[in-house]
PDB file of C-alpha atoms in Angstrom:
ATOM      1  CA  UNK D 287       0.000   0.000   0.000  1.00 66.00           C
ATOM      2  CA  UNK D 288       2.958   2.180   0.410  1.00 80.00           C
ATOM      3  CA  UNK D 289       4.709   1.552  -2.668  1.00 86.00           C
ATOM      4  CA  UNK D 290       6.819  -0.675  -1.200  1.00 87.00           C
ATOM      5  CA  UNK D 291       8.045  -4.210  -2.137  1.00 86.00           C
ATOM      6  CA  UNK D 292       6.368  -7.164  -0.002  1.00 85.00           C
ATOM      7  CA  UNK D 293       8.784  -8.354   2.413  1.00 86.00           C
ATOM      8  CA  UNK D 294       9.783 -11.716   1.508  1.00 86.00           C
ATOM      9  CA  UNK D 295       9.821 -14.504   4.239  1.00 89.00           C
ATOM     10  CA  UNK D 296      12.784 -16.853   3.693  1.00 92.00           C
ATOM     11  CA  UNK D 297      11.317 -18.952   6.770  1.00 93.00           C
ATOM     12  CA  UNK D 298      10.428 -19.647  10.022  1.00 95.00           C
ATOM     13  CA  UNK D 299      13.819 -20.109  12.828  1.00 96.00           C
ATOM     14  CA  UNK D 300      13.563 -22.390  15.786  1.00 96.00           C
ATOM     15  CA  UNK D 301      14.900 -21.005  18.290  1.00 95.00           C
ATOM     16  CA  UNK D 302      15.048 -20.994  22.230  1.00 93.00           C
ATOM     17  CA  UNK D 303      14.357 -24.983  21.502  1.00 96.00           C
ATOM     18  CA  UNK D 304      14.825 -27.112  24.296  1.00 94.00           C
ATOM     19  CA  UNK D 305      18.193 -29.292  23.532  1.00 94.00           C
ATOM     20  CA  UNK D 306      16.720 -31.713  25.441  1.00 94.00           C
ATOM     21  CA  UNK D 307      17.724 -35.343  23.348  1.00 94.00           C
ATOM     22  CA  UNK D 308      14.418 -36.708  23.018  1.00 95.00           C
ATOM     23  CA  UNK D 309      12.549 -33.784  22.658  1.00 95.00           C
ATOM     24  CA  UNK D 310      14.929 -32.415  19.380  1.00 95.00           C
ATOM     25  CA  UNK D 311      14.322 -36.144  18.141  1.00 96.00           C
ATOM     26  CA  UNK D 312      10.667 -36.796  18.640  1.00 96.00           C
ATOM     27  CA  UNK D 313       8.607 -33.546  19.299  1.00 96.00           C
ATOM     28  CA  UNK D 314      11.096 -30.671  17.111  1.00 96.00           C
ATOM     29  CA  UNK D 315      10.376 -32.613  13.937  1.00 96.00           C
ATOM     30  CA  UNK D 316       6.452 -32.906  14.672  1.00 96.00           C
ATOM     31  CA  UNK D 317       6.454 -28.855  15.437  1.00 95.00           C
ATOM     32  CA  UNK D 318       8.555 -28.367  12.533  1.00 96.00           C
ATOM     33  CA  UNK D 319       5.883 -30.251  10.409  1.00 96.00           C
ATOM     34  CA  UNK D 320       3.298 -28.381  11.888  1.00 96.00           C
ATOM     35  CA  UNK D 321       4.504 -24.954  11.563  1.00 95.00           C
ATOM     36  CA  UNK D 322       5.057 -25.760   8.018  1.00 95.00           C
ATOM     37  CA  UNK D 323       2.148 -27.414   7.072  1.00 96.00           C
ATOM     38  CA  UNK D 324      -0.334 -25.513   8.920  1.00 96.00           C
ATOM     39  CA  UNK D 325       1.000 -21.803   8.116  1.00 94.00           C
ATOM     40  CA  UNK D 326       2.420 -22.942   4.188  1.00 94.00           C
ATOM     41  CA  UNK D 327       5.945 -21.520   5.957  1.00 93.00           C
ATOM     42  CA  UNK D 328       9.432 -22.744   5.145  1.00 93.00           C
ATOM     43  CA  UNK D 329      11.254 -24.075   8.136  1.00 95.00           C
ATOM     44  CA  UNK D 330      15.219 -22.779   8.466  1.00 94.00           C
ATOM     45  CA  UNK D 331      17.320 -25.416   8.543  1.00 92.00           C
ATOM     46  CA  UNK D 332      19.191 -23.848  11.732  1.00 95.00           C
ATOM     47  CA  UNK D 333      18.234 -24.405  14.887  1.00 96.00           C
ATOM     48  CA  UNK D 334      18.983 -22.044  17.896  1.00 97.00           C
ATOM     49  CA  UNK D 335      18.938 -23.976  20.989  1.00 96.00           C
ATOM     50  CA  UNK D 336      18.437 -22.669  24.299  1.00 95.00           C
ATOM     51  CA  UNK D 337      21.887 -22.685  26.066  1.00 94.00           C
ATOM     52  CA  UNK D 338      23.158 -21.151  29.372  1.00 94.00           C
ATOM     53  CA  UNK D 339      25.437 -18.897  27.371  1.00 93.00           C
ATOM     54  CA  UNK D 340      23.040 -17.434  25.735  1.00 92.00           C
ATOM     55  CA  UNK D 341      21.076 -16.033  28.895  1.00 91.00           C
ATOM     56  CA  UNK D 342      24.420 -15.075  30.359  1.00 92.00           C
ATOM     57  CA  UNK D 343      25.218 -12.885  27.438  1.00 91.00           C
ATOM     58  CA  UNK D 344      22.026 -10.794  27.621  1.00 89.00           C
ATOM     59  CA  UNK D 345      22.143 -10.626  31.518  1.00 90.00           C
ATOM     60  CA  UNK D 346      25.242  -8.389  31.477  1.00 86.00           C
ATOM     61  CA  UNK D 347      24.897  -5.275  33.802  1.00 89.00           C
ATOM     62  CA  UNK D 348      27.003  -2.750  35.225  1.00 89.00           C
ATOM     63  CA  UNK D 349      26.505  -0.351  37.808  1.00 92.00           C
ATOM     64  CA  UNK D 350      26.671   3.150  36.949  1.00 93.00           C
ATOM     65  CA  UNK D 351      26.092   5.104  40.797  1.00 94.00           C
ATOM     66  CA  UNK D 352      23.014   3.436  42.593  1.00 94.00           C
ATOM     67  CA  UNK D 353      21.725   2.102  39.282  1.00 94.00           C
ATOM     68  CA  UNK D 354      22.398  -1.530  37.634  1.00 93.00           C
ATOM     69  CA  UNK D 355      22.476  -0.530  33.972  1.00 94.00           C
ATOM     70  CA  UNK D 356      21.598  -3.656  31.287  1.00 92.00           C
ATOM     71  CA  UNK D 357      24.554  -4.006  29.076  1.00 92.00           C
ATOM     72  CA  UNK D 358      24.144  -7.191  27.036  1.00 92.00           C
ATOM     73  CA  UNK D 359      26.757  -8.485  24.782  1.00 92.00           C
ATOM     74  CA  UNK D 360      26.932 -10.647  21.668  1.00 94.00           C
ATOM     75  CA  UNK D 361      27.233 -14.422  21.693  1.00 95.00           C
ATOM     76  CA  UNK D 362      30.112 -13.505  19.314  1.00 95.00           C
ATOM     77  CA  UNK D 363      32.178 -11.376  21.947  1.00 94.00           C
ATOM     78  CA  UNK D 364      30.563 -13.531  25.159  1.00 94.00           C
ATOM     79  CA  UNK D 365      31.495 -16.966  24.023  1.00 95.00           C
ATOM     80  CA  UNK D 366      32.913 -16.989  20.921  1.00 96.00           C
ATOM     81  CA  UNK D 367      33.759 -21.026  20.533  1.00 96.00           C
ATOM     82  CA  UNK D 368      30.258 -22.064  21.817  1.00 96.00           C
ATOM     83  CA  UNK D 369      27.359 -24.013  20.321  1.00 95.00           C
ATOM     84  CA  UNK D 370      25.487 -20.831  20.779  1.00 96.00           C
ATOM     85  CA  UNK D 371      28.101 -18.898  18.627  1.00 96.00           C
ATOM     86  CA  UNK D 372      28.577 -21.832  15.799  1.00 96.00           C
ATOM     87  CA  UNK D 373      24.286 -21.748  15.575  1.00 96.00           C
ATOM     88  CA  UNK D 374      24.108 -18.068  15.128  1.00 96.00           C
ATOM     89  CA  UNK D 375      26.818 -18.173  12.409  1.00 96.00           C
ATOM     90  CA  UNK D 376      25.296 -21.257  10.678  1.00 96.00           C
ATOM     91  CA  UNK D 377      22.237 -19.034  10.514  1.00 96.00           C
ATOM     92  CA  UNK D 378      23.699 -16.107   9.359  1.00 95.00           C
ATOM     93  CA  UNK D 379      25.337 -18.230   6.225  1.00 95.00           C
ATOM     94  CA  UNK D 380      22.221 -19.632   5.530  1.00 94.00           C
ATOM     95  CA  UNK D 381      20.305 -16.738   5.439  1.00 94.00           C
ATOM     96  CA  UNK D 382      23.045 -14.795   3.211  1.00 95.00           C
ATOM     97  CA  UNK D 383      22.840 -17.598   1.002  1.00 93.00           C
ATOM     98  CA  UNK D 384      19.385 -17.653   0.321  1.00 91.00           C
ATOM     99  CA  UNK D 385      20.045 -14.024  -0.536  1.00 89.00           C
ATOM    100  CA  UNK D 386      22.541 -14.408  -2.868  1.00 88.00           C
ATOM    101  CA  UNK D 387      25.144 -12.744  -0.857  1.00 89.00           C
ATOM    102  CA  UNK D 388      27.025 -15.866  -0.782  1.00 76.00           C
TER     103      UNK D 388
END
């Protein structure tokens, strides 16, 4: 309506998924099949998994005088050699991909 182009969808992400063995192998793939049949969605391939790391990273504070400022850091600068780190980088080559930036 705003003379814009549609934004295109390249899919839906999992992500805060419970790494939980038997719940990635038995209930993830049933969701997945869901989501996609249901909403006519693509699925991304990447998963992001729900990982201490990750809530430590956005938990950062500091305190400036009396007050406990949130200062959250990347997964990249927090843990760099983490599962966390090697999902968000699988996801970010994925998604250039299907771009054609890569």
């Amino acid at each position: 309506m705003m003379n814009k182009p549609d934004i295109e969808i390249l899919g839906v992400l999992p992500c805060k998924i419970n790494p939980n063995s038997r719940f990635v192998q038995y209930t993830l793939p049933k969701q997945i099949q869901t989501v996609s049949q249901r909403y006519k969605l693509n699925v991304m391939e990447t998963v992001i998994f729900q990982r201490e790391e990750l809530a430590k990273c956005i938990d950062k504070t500091r305190q400036v005088g009396e007050l406990e400022i949130p200062e959250p850091s990347s997964i990249f600068d927090y843990a760099p050699d983490s599962s966390s780190c090697q999902e968000f980088e699988s996801l970010a080559n994925k998604v250039l991909n299907k771009i054609g930036l890569q």
